[in-house]
Coordinates of C-alpha atoms in Angstrom, one line a residue:
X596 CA -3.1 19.5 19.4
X597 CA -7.0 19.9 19.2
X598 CA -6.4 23.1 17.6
X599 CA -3.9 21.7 14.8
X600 CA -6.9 19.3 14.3
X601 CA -9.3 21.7 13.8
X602 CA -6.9 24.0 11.4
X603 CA -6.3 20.7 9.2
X604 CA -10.4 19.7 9.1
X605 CA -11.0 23.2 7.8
X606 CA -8.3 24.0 5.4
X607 CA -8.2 20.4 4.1
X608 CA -7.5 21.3 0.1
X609 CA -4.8 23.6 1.1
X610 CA -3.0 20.9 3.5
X611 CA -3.6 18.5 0.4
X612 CA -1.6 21.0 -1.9
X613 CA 1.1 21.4 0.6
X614 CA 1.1 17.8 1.1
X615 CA 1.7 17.2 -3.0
X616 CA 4.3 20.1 -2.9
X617 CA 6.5 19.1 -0.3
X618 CA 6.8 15.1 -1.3
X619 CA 7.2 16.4 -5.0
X620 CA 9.8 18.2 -4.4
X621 CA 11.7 15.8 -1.9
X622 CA 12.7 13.5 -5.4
X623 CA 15.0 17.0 -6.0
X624 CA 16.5 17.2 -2.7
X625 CA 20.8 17.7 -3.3
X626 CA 22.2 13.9 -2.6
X627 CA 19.3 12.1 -3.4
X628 CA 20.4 8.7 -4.5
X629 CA 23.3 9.0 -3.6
X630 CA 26.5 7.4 -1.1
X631 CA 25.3 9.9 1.4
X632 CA 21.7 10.5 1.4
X633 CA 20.3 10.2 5.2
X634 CA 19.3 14.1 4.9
X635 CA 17.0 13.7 1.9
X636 CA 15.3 10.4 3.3
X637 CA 15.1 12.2 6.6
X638 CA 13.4 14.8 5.3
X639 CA 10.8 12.2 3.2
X640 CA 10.1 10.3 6.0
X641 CA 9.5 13.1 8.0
X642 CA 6.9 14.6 5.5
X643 CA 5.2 11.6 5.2
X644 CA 4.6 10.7 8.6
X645 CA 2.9 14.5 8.5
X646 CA 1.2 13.4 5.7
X647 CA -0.5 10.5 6.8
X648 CA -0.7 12.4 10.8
X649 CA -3.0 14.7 8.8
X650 CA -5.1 12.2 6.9
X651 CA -5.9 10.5 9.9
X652 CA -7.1 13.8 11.2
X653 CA -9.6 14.7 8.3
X654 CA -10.7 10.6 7.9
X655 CA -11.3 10.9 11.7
X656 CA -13.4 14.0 11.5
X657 CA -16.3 13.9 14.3
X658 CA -19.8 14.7 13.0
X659 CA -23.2 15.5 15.0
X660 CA -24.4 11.9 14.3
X661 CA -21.6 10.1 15.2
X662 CA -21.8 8.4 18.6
X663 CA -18.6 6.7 20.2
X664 CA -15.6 5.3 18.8
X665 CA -15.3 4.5 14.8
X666 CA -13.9 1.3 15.0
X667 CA -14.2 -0.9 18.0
X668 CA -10.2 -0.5 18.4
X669 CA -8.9 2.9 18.7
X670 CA -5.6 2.4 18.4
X671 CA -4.9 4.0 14.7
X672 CA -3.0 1.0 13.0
X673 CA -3.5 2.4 9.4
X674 CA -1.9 5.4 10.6
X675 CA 1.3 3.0 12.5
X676 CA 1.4 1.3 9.1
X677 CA 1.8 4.6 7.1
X678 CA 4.5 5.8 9.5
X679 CA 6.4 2.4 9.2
X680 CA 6.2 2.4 5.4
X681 CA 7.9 6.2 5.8
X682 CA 10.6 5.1 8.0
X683 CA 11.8 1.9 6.0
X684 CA 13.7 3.7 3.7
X685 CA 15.5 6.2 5.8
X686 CA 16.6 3.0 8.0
X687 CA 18.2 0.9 5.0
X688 CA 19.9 4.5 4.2
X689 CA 21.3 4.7 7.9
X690 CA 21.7 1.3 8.2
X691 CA 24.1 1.2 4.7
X692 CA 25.9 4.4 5.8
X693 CA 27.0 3.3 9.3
X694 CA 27.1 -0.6 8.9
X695 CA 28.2 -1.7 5.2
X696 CA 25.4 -3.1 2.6
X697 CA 25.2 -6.8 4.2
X698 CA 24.7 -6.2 7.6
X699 CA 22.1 -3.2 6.8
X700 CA 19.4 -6.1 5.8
X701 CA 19.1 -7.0 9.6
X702 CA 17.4 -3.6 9.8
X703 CA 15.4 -4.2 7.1
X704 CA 14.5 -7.3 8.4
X705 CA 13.2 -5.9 11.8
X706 CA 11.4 -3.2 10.6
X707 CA 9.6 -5.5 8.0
X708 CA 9.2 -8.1 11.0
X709 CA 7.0 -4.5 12.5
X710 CA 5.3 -4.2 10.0
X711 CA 4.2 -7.3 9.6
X712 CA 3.1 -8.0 13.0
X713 CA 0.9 -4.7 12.6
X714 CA -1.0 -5.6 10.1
X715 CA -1.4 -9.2 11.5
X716 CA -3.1 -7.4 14.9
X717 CA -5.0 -5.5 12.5
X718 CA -6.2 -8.3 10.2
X719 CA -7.6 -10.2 13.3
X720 CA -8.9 -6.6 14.6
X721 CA -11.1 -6.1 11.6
X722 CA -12.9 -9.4 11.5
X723 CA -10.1 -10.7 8.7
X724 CA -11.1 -8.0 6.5
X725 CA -8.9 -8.3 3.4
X726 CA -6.5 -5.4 3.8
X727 CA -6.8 -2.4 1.5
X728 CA -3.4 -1.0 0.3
X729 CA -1.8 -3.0 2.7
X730 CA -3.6 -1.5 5.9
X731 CA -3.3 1.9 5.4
X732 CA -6.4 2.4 3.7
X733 CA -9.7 1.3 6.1
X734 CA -12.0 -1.7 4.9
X735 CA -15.1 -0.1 6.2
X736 CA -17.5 -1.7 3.2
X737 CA -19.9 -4.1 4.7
X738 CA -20.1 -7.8 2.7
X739 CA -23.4 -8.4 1.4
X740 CA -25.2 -11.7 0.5
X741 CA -25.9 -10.3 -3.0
X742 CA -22.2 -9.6 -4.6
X743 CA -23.4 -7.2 -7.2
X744 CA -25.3 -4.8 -4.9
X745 CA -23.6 -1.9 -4.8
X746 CA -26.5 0.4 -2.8
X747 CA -28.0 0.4 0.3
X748 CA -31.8 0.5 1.3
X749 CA -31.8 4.5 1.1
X750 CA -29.7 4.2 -2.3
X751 CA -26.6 5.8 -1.7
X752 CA -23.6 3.5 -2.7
X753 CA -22.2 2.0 0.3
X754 CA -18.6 2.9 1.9
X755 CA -15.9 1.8 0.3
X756 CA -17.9 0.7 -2.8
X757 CA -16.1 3.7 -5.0
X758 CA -12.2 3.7 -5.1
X759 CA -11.8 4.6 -9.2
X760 CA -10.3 1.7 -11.4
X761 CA -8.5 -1.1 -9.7
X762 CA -9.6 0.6 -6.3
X763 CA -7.1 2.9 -6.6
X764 CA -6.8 5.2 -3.6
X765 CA -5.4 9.0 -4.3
X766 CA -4.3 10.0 -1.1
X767 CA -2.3 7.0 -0.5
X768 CA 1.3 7.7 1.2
X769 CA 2.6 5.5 -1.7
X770 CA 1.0 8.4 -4.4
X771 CA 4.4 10.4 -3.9
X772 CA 5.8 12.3 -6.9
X773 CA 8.5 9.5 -8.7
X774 CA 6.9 6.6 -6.8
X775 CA 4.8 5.7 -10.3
X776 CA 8.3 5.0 -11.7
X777 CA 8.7 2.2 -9.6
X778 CA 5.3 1.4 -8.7
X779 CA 3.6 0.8 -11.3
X780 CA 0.4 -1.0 -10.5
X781 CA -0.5 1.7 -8.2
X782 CA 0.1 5.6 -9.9
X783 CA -3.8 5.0 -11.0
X784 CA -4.9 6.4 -7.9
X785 CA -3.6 9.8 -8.8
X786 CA -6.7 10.6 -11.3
X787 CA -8.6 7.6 -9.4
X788 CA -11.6 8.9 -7.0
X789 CA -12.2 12.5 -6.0
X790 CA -10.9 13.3 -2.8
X791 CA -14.7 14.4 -1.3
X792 CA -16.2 11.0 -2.5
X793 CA -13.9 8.9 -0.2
X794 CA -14.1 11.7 2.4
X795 CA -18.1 11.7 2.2
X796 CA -18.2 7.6 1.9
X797 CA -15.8 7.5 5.0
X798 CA -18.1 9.7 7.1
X799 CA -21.4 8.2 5.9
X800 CA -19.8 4.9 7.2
X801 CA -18.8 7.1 10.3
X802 CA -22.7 8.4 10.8
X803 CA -24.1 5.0 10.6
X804 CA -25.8 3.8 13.9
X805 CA -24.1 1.1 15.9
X806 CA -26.8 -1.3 15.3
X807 CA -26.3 -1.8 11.6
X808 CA -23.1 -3.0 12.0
X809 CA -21.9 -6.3 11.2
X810 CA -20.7 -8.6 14.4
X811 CA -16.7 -8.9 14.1
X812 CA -16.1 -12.6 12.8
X813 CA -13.4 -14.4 14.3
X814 CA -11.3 -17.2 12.6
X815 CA -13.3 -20.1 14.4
X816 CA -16.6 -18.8 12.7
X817 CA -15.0 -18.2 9.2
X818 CA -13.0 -21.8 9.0
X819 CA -16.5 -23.3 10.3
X820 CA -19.2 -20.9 7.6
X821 CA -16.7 -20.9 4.9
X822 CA -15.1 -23.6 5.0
X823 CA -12.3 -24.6 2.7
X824 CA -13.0 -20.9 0.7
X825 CA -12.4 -19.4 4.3
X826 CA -9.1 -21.1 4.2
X827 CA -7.8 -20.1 1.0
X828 CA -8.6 -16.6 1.9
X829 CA -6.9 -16.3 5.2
X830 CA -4.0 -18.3 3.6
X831 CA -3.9 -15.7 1.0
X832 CA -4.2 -13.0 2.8
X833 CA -1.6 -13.7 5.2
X834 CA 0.6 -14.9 2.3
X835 CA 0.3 -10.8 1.0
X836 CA 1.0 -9.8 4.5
X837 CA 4.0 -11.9 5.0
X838 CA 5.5 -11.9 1.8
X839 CA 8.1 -9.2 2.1
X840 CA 9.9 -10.3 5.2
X841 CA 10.0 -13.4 3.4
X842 CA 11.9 -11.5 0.5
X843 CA 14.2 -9.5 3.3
X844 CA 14.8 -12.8 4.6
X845 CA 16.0 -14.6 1.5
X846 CA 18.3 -11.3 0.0
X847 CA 19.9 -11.4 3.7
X848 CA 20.7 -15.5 3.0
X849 CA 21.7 -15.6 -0.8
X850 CA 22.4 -11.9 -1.7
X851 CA 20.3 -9.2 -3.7
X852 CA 21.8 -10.3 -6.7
X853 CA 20.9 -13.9 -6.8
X854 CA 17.6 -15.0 -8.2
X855 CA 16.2 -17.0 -5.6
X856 CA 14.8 -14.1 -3.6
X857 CA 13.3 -12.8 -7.0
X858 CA 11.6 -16.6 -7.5
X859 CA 10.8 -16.8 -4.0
X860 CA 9.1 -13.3 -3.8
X861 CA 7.0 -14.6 -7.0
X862 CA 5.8 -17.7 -5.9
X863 CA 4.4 -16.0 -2.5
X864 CA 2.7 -13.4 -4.5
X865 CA 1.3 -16.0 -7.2
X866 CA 0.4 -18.6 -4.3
X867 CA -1.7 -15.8 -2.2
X868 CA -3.1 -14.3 -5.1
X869 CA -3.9 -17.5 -6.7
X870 CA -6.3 -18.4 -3.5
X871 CA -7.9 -15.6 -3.5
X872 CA -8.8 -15.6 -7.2
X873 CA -10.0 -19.2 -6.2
X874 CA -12.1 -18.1 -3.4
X875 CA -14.2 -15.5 -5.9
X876 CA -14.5 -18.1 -8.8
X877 CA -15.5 -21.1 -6.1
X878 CA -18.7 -22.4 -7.3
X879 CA -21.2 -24.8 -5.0
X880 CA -23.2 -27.0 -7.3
X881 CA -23.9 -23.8 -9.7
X882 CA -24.7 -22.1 -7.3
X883 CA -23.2 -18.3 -6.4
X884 CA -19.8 -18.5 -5.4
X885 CA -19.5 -18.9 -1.5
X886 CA -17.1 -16.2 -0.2
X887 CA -17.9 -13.0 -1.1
X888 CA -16.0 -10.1 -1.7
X889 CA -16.8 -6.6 -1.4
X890 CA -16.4 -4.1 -4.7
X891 CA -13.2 -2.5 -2.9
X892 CA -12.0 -5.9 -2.4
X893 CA -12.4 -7.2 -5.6
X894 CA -10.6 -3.7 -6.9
X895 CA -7.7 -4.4 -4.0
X896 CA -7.1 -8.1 -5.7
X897 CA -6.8 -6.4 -9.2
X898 CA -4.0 -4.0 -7.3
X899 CA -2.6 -6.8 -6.4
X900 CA -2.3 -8.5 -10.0
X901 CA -0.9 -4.9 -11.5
X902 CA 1.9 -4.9 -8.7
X903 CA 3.1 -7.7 -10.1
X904 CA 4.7 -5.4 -12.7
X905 CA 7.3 -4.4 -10.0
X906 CA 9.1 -7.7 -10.5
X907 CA 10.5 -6.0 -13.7
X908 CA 12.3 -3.5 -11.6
X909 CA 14.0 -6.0 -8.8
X910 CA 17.1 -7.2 -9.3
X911 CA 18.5 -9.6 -10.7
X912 CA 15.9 -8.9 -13.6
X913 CA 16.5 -5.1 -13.3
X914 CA 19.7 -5.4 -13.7
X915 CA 20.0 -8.2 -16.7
X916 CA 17.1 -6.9 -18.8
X917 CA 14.8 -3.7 -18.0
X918 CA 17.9 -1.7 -17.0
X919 CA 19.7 -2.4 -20.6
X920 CA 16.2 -1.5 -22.3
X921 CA 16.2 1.6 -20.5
X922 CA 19.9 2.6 -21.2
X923 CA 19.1 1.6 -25.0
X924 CA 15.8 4.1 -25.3
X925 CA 18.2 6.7 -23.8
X926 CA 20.9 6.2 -26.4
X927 CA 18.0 6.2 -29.1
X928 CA 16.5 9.6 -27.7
X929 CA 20.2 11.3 -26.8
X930 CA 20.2 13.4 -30.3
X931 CA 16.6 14.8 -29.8
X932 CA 16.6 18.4 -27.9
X933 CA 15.0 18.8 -24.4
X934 CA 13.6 15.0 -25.2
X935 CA 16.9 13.4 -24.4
X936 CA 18.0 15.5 -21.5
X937 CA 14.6 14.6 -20.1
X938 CA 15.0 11.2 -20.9
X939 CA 18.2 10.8 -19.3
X940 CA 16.8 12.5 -15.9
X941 CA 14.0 9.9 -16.2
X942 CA 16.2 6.9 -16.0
X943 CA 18.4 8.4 -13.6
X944 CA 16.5 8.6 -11.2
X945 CA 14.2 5.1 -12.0
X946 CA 17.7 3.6 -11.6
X947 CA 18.0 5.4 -8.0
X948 CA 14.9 4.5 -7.0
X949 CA 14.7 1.0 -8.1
X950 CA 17.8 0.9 -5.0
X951 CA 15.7 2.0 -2.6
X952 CA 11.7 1.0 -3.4
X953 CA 11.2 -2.0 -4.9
X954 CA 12.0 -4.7 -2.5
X955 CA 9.2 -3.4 -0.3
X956 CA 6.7 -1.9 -2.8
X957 CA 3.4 -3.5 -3.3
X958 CA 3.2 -4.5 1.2

């Protein structure tokens, strides 16, 4: 194993290209989308669990100035999370093929129910750290009194501080090939960041001495320094966190095609959303707000916001309205050469994924 680590730390762009490659190609796999299609996702879920395996390896790179563990927990939860998120899919696909389409939710439901509880561990692990990108990505920027500061005392900018527009991260598992079709708020991070910036603000978080970091806050000492803003960010954040079992939950109840999981789903995502954006607009008597988020924070609330662009592609509302605009544009474009066979790919396979990656995207 220790010499699979070192092969991946020292030919990390060529494991990146493979990386790209393989998922890319995946979306071409024979079956895909179709009655039958446990090979393809098998074959998905097994390259992304590699992916993020090897990810983990290069974040976790050892330097010369690094002494002891990275994080005071070494159990890799960002990786469990990634592996979780890969696995999802190829158990609603086993689940349908052996068990019929209603009982294959009370898979779904357990493995959201995992998922959940991981990054509840993880959220009290971190100090209640707002999670990035739903846990897989680590929240290693340190909060600062001063909310605009984006530099440290020797002037470098501080970890985490850099993630592109709407802290977008590149190397996310969720950066896969046709994923952008039904993930909208989130295909930024493809021409977000370089990959050596986050790799060289990861490792200068890495190289910093023990004793500049910040004691782990527990939720005692946020309800009693922040008060009611400390609150309405742990409400919020655990209202992200929790908000697609809730879905699962209410499409097992009423049915996929109903619109009270759709309603349901909204609310949760407006009602955590909505105290968080009151937390970083909380004023004291005029003067600066009290709870203060980090730059990657503030850019991981504006993810949040843009995901709310997947609602389009969940059913019922799929179904009733973007499908039908999607079906007309294809009509419109049929005539035009190469255009309209592309055209009809695209939808094809936005339809097939909006089956399989929109109830859970955005967790």
């Amino acid at each position: 194993m220790e010499t699979y680590k070192k092969w991946v730390r020292r030919n990390k762009d060529y494991v990146h290209s493979l990386e790209s490659l393989a998922n890319g190609s995946t979306w071409l796999l024979p079956e895909r989308f179709s009655a039958s299609e446990i090979g393809p996702e098998a074959v998905t879920a097994i390259l992304g669990i590699i992916t993020a395996i090897n990810e983990h390896i290069i974040d976790t790179t050892p330097t010369q100035r690094h002494v002891g563990p990275m994080e005071p927990n070494s159990f890799p939860y960002s990786l469990c999370i990634s592996a979780i998120k890969d696995l999802e899919t190829l158990v609603e696909v086993a689940a349908q093929h052996y068990f019929g389409d209603n009982k294959k939710w009370n898979f779904i439901a357990v493995t959201e129910a995992t998922k959940v509880l991981v990054r509840l561990i993880l959220f009290r692990n971190s100090g209640y750290k707002m999670l990035l990108h739903g846990g897989e990505t680590p929240n290693i920027e340190k909060h600062s009194d001063v909310s605009s500061s984006q530099h440290n005392a020797r002037g470098f900018p501080k970890p985490g501080s850099r993630h592109g527009p709407n802290g977008l991260n590149p190397w996310n598992l969720e950066g896969r090939a046709l994923s952008a079709l039904s993930r909208f708020g989130e295909n930024a991070r493809m021409s977000s960041d370089p990959v050596w910036l986050r790799r060289a603000e990861h490792q200068q978080a890495i190289m910093e001495p023990p004793s500049s970091a910040i004691e782990r806050q527990t939720l005692s000492m946020i309800l009693s320094e922040k008060g009611v803003q400390g609150a309405l960010f742990l409400m919020g954040e655990v209202l992200f966190i929790i908000r697609p079992l809730i879905y699962v939950l209410v499409i097992r109840k009423y049915g996929i095609r109903s619109w009270i999981p759709w309603f349901v789903s909204l609310a949760v995502d407006a009602g955590g959303v909505g105290f968080l954006t009151q937390v970083t607009k909380s004023w004291d008597g005029g003067k600066e707000q009290h709870y203060h988020l980090t730059a990657s924070e503030q850019d991981e609330l504006k993810r949040r916001k843009l995901l709310w662009a997947l609602y389009l592609m969940r059913d019922p509302f799929f179904t009733k309205y973007t499908r039908q605009r999607l079906q007309s544009t294809e009509k419109l474009l049929e005539p035009v050469p190469i255009i309209g066979l592309l055209t009809a790919k695209i939808v094809e396979l936005v339809v097939g994924a909006q089956t399989r990656y929109t109830y859970m995207s955005g967790s």
